[in-house]
Coordinates of C-alpha atoms and ligand atoms in Angstrom, one line a residue:
M70 CA 0.2 -63.6 -55.2
A71 CA -2.5 -61.9 -53.2
G72 CA -3.8 -58.5 -51.9
N73 CA -7.1 -56.7 -52.0
A74 CA -9.0 -56.0 -55.1
T75 CA -7.5 -52.6 -55.9
A76 CA -4.1 -52.9 -54.3
T77 CA -0.7 -53.8 -55.8
P78 CA -0.4 -57.6 -55.8
I79 CA 2.0 -58.9 -53.2
D80 CA 4.1 -62.0 -53.5
L81 CA 3.4 -63.5 -50.0
E82 CA 6.3 -65.9 -50.0
Q83 CA 8.6 -63.2 -51.1
L84 CA 7.4 -60.9 -48.4
A85 CA 7.7 -63.6 -45.7
G86 CA 11.3 -64.2 -46.9
R87 CA 12.0 -60.5 -46.7
L88 CA 10.7 -60.3 -43.1
D89 CA 12.5 -63.4 -42.0
G90 CA 15.7 -62.3 -43.6
A91 CA 15.5 -58.9 -41.8
A92 CA 15.1 -60.7 -38.5
L93 CA 18.0 -63.0 -39.2
A94 CA 20.3 -60.2 -40.2
A95 CA 19.0 -57.8 -37.5
T96 CA 18.6 -55.2 -40.3
A97 CA 15.4 -53.3 -41.0
T98 CA 13.5 -53.8 -44.3
P99 CA 11.7 -51.0 -46.1
Q100 CA 8.0 -50.3 -45.6
L101 CA 5.6 -52.0 -48.1
P102 CA 4.9 -49.9 -51.1
E103 CA 2.0 -47.4 -51.0
G104 CA -1.2 -49.2 -52.1
A105 CA 0.1 -52.7 -51.2
A106 CA -2.3 -52.9 -48.2
L107 CA -2.6 -56.4 -46.8
T108 CA -6.0 -57.5 -45.5
P109 CA -5.7 -59.1 -42.0
A110 CA -6.5 -62.5 -43.5
V111 CA -3.7 -62.2 -46.0
A112 CA -1.4 -60.8 -43.4
Y113 CA -1.9 -63.8 -41.1
A114 CA -1.1 -66.0 -44.0
V115 CA 2.2 -64.2 -44.4
Q116 CA 2.7 -64.5 -40.6
A117 CA 2.2 -68.3 -40.9
L118 CA 4.9 -68.4 -43.6
V119 CA 7.3 -66.4 -41.5
V120 CA 6.8 -68.6 -38.4
G121 CA 7.1 -71.7 -40.6
K122 CA 10.6 -70.6 -41.6
R123 CA 11.6 -70.4 -37.9
L124 CA 10.1 -73.8 -37.2
A125 CA 11.9 -75.3 -40.2
R126 CA 15.2 -74.0 -38.7
G127 CA 14.5 -76.0 -35.5
D128 CA 12.5 -73.6 -33.3
T129 CA 9.4 -75.0 -31.6
R130 CA 6.2 -73.2 -31.1
T131 CA 5.9 -71.9 -27.5
G132 CA 2.7 -69.9 -27.5
I133 CA 1.0 -66.7 -28.6
K134 CA 1.5 -63.0 -27.9
M135 CA -1.4 -60.7 -28.0
G136 CA -0.6 -57.2 -29.3
L137 CA -2.1 -53.7 -29.1
T138 CA -4.4 -54.7 -26.2
S139 CA -4.0 -51.4 -24.4
R140 CA -4.7 -47.8 -25.4
A141 CA -1.1 -46.8 -24.7
K142 CA 0.2 -49.3 -27.2
M143 CA -2.4 -48.5 -29.8
E144 CA -1.5 -44.8 -29.6
Q145 CA 2.2 -45.5 -29.7
V146 CA 2.1 -47.2 -33.1
N147 CA -1.1 -45.6 -34.5
V148 CA -2.9 -48.9 -35.1
D149 CA -6.1 -49.6 -33.2
E150 CA -6.9 -53.3 -33.5
V151 CA -6.0 -56.2 -31.2
I152 CA -3.7 -58.6 -33.1
F153 CA -1.7 -61.7 -32.3
G154 CA 1.7 -63.2 -33.1
Q155 CA 3.3 -66.6 -32.5
L156 CA 6.0 -67.2 -30.0
T157 CA 8.8 -69.7 -30.7
S158 CA 11.6 -71.2 -28.6
G159 CA 14.2 -69.0 -30.1
M160 CA 12.5 -65.9 -28.7
W161 CA 12.6 -67.0 -25.1
R162 CA 15.2 -65.3 -22.9
E163 CA 15.9 -66.6 -19.4
E164 CA 15.0 -64.1 -16.6
G165 CA 18.1 -62.5 -15.2
A166 CA 20.4 -63.6 -18.1
P167 CA 21.8 -60.9 -20.4
V168 CA 19.9 -60.1 -23.6
A169 CA 22.1 -59.4 -26.6
R170 CA 21.3 -56.0 -28.3
G171 CA 22.9 -57.4 -31.5
D172 CA 20.1 -60.0 -31.8
F173 CA 17.6 -57.2 -32.6
I174 CA 17.1 -54.2 -35.0
H175 CA 15.6 -51.5 -32.7
P176 CA 14.2 -53.4 -29.7
R177 CA 11.7 -52.1 -27.2
A178 CA 10.5 -53.6 -23.9
E179 CA 7.0 -53.6 -22.5
P180 CA 5.5 -55.1 -19.3
E181 CA 3.1 -58.0 -19.8
I182 CA 1.2 -60.7 -17.9
A183 CA 2.0 -64.2 -19.0
F184 CA -0.4 -67.2 -18.8
L185 CA 0.8 -70.8 -18.8
L186 CA -1.8 -73.2 -20.0
K187 CA -2.4 -76.8 -18.7
K188 CA -5.4 -77.5 -21.0
P189 CA -6.3 -76.6 -24.6
L190 CA -8.4 -73.5 -25.2
E191 CA -10.2 -73.1 -28.4
G192 CA -12.7 -70.7 -29.9
R193 CA -15.4 -69.0 -27.8
V194 CA -14.6 -69.5 -24.1
T195 CA -15.8 -67.8 -21.0
I196 CA -13.5 -66.3 -18.4
P197 CA -14.1 -69.1 -15.9
E198 CA -13.3 -71.6 -18.7
A199 CA -10.1 -69.8 -19.4
V200 CA -9.1 -69.8 -15.7
A201 CA -9.8 -73.5 -15.5
A202 CA -7.3 -74.1 -18.4
L203 CA -4.5 -72.2 -16.5
E204 CA -1.5 -73.8 -14.9
A205 CA -0.1 -70.5 -13.7
V206 CA 0.3 -66.7 -14.2
A207 CA 3.5 -64.7 -14.2
P208 CA 4.9 -61.3 -14.7
A209 CA 6.7 -60.9 -18.0
V210 CA 8.4 -58.5 -20.3
E211 CA 8.1 -58.7 -24.1
I212 CA 10.9 -57.5 -26.3
I213 CA 9.3 -56.3 -29.5
D214 CA 11.3 -55.4 -32.7
S215 CA 9.6 -54.3 -35.9
R216 CA 11.4 -55.6 -38.9
Y217 CA 10.3 -52.4 -40.8
E218 CA 12.4 -49.3 -40.9
N219 CA 11.7 -46.7 -38.2
F220 CA 9.1 -49.0 -36.5
R221 CA 6.5 -47.8 -39.0
F222 CA 3.7 -50.0 -40.4
A223 CA 0.0 -50.3 -41.0
L224 CA -2.2 -53.0 -39.5
G225 CA -1.6 -55.7 -42.2
D226 CA 2.2 -55.0 -42.3
V227 CA 2.6 -55.6 -38.6
I228 CA 0.5 -58.7 -38.5
A229 CA 2.6 -60.1 -41.4
D230 CA 5.7 -59.3 -39.3
N231 CA 4.5 -61.7 -36.6
S232 CA 3.1 -58.7 -34.7
S233 CA 6.7 -57.4 -33.9
S234 CA 7.4 -60.4 -31.6
A235 CA 11.1 -60.9 -31.1
G236 CA 11.8 -61.9 -27.5
Y237 CA 10.1 -62.6 -24.1
V238 CA 11.2 -63.0 -20.5
V239 CA 8.9 -64.6 -18.0
G240 CA 9.3 -64.2 -14.2
G241 CA 8.2 -66.5 -11.4
F242 CA 4.9 -68.4 -11.7
H243 CA 2.0 -67.9 -9.4
P244 CA -1.2 -70.0 -8.9
P245 CA -3.9 -69.5 -11.6
H246 CA -6.4 -67.8 -9.2
T247 CA -3.9 -65.0 -8.3
D248 CA -5.6 -61.6 -8.6
I249 CA -4.1 -59.9 -11.6
A250 CA -7.0 -57.6 -12.3
N251 CA -5.4 -54.3 -11.4
L252 CA -1.7 -54.6 -10.5
G253 CA 0.6 -51.6 -10.4
I254 CA 3.5 -51.9 -12.8
V255 CA 6.7 -49.9 -12.9
L256 CA 9.2 -50.4 -15.8
S257 CA 12.6 -48.9 -14.9
V258 CA 15.7 -48.6 -17.0
N259 CA 19.0 -48.0 -15.2
G260 CA 17.1 -47.3 -12.0
E261 CA 14.8 -44.6 -13.6
A262 CA 11.1 -45.3 -13.8
R263 CA 10.2 -45.0 -17.5
Q264 CA 6.7 -46.4 -17.6
I265 CA 4.1 -46.7 -14.9
G266 CA 0.8 -48.5 -15.4
S267 CA -1.6 -51.1 -14.4
S268 CA -2.5 -54.6 -15.6
A269 CA -6.1 -53.2 -15.9
A270 CA -4.9 -51.4 -19.0
I271 CA -4.8 -54.8 -20.8
L272 CA -8.4 -54.9 -22.2
G273 CA -9.7 -53.9 -18.8
H274 CA -8.5 -57.3 -17.3
P275 CA -5.6 -59.5 -18.7
L276 CA -8.0 -62.5 -18.7
R277 CA -10.0 -60.8 -21.4
S278 CA -6.9 -61.0 -23.6
L279 CA -6.6 -64.7 -23.0
V280 CA -10.3 -65.2 -24.0
A281 CA -9.6 -63.1 -27.1
A282 CA -6.5 -65.1 -27.9
A283 CA -8.5 -68.4 -27.9
R284 CA -11.1 -66.8 -30.2
M285 CA -8.7 -65.1 -32.6
V286 CA -6.4 -68.0 -33.2
A287 CA -9.3 -70.3 -33.8
R288 CA -10.3 -68.3 -36.8
L289 CA -7.0 -69.4 -38.4
G290 CA -7.5 -73.0 -37.4
L291 CA -5.1 -72.7 -34.5
R292 CA -5.7 -73.5 -30.8
L293 CA -4.0 -72.7 -27.5
N294 CA -2.3 -75.9 -26.3
P295 CA -1.2 -77.2 -22.9
G296 CA 2.3 -75.8 -22.1
D297 CA 1.7 -72.7 -24.2
I298 CA 2.6 -69.3 -22.9
V299 CA 0.1 -66.5 -23.8
L300 CA 1.4 -63.0 -23.4
A301 CA -1.6 -60.8 -22.7
G302 CA -0.2 -57.6 -24.3
G303 CA 1.7 -54.5 -23.2
A304 CA 0.3 -52.7 -20.2
T305 CA 2.2 -49.5 -21.1
A306 CA 3.9 -48.0 -24.1
A307 CA 7.1 -49.8 -25.0
V308 CA 10.6 -48.4 -24.1
P309 CA 13.6 -48.5 -26.5
L310 CA 16.5 -50.6 -25.4
A311 CA 20.2 -49.8 -25.7
A312 CA 23.3 -51.9 -24.9
G313 CA 24.2 -51.4 -21.3
D314 CA 20.6 -50.9 -20.1
H315 CA 19.5 -52.6 -17.0
V316 CA 15.7 -53.3 -17.3
S317 CA 13.7 -54.0 -14.2
T318 CA 10.0 -54.3 -14.2
E319 CA 8.2 -54.5 -10.8
F320 CA 4.7 -55.9 -10.7
Q321 CA 2.6 -55.3 -7.5
N322 CA 2.2 -58.6 -5.5
I323 CA 3.7 -60.9 -8.2
G324 CA 7.3 -60.0 -8.4
R325 CA 9.9 -58.5 -10.7
V326 CA 11.4 -59.3 -14.1
Q327 CA 14.9 -58.0 -14.8
F328 CA 17.7 -58.4 -17.4
L329 CA 20.7 -56.6 -18.7
V330 CA 21.1 -55.6 -22.3
R331 CA 24.7 -56.3 -23.4
Ligands
LIG657 O1 3.0 -56.5 -28.4 C1 2.5 -55.5 -29.0 O2 1.6 -54.8 -28.5 C2 3.2 -55.0 -30.3 C3 2.3 -55.3 -31.4 C4 2.9 -54.6 -32.6 C5 3.0 -53.1 -32.5 C6 4.4 -52.7 -32.1 O3 5.3 -53.1 -32.7 O4 4.4 -52.0 -31.1
LIG658 MG1 3.5 -56.9 -26.4

């Protein structure tokens, strides 16, 4: 049991089981009760339990997603702190292959930049050190899916829910020194532009998100490993997905990521 001094105690294992069960059944779970606020430290402990359940079923850890790294994302969900979640093999979807709507509760798509690491990154690192650890960069789309009803949560709730991570699609890789500072991005659904933005919306430069990832995960005794993918965070607000949608996200200079929701 844990929680803050004045809050209703929370059974962390029970909460992790509830979130994991909601993801498995693709059925939303109710919000946490009023007054059951989770501190970030406790919420990351629940996140570790949730991810542990996936790993116990045979998933492998594939990297980290950074969340709420742009103003548009913070405003969309009314939470204003950068957070992270953990990616596992079961979340990966092949670029161009259909994505099953039934795997999710109320999925949304958001354009991201993906980093592929070739060296470990841990703790306080500089941007040049982060670039030296890169194998490649790529355009990507994250599929987020809150396990809470109506996509409503407070900071601790969403961290516990593995920062809404549910799926990710990575496009073609480019060399690590590719300029990704300020790339125009258009996310279209069924041929209609639904979000227009720039990679600069991700903490001013996506590499800052990679640096923040190394620092944030170290606080929990984790590190970024060779072979890991790091998703830098949504560059725009996220767009709800429905069966039949064709999602195409065009990134200036580095290509396109597309998939059909079936
Ligand atoms: O990747 C993100 O920025 C999402 C973090 C959690 C908030 C949300 O579900 O939109
Ligand atoms: Mg995201």
